[in-house]
Phi, psi and omega in degrees: 000136183288152179289135178307142186300323181292323177293319179298319179295316179299319180295318180296316180295322179295320178295316179299314180297320179298316177298315182298317181297315180295314182299315181298318178300315181293319179298316182291326181286319191240351184094139186304314186290346184259008179243130179262161178296324179297322178293321178295315180300316180296316181293329180271356179060045175225169178280159179303317181292331176297319178301312183289334176295328180266328184224097183303329179238149179302320183291341176296333178290330179282315179266052187286349178263007183302309183294324177300315179297319180296319181294320177299316181295313180299316181297321181300319181283320184286332183254017185292155170293124185294348176277354180250130182292157180302319181295317178294327178301319181287329174294316179295327178299317179301316180293323180293317180298322177295314181298326181275359182056044178297138177297344179291336181229042180254125184250098187220179177299321178298320178297327178297321177299321178298312181296316181296326177294320176297314182298335181269005183224121177294327179297314181291322178296321177295318179293323178298319177295320180295320178298318179298318178295319179295320178297321179300320178292320180293319178295320177303312181295318181293319178296316179300319179298318179301323185265359181069031179252169177294152182293348179265009183306126184292326178296318179295320179297317179294315180299317180298317179298318180292320179294316179296323177296318179299310181295323180296313179297319180299315178299311184298313182293324178295316178294322177296321178297316179296319181300323182279318188257342184055042185227107182297317182298318180293318179296319179296320178298320177297316179303309183290326179296319179289321176302313181295314181296314180296320180297321177300320179293320179295319178300318180295317181294327184260013178306135181092358176252165181288356186268340185268000000 
């Protein structure tokens, strides 16, 4: 008799999470470039092909929250209060994620290890840039959908680029603040202040469009 689909799904997710936890530990301990997929498979007690079935690329194990972040962003825009503009919706999303203590915007010692691992690997830095470009495309499409415009809309593309730049600077400065001060509250305040300041600039730049 076949295993119920929900049980099968739970088992698959548990295996994926187990691989991710082991891989992240090894990456943080030894550096991304010095850990092989075979070592991850052995430490997670799974086969090499099982690892690739869950993570097509080695760097996907490091950025394992990427899809979660994209889904949160898409949902925020698609389920927004229609009285709130798309740009303001994303500013409010940043504040909500902080209030919920989401790991996506948590500035701690553990987060420093994550950043330092990226800084020590050209592969991870390249993937981080690619993720940012992919996110810009997704935000462009989501913004266009909100306004009932084509996905190639130039206003949406400009707004997405400005928003991604704002969030990128906010993340970087918040992590730098924590590295210097070892103070999560101060780093979080820096993050939100830049989000607010940048969003005000994006609204001004996009004045007269459906996005502002």
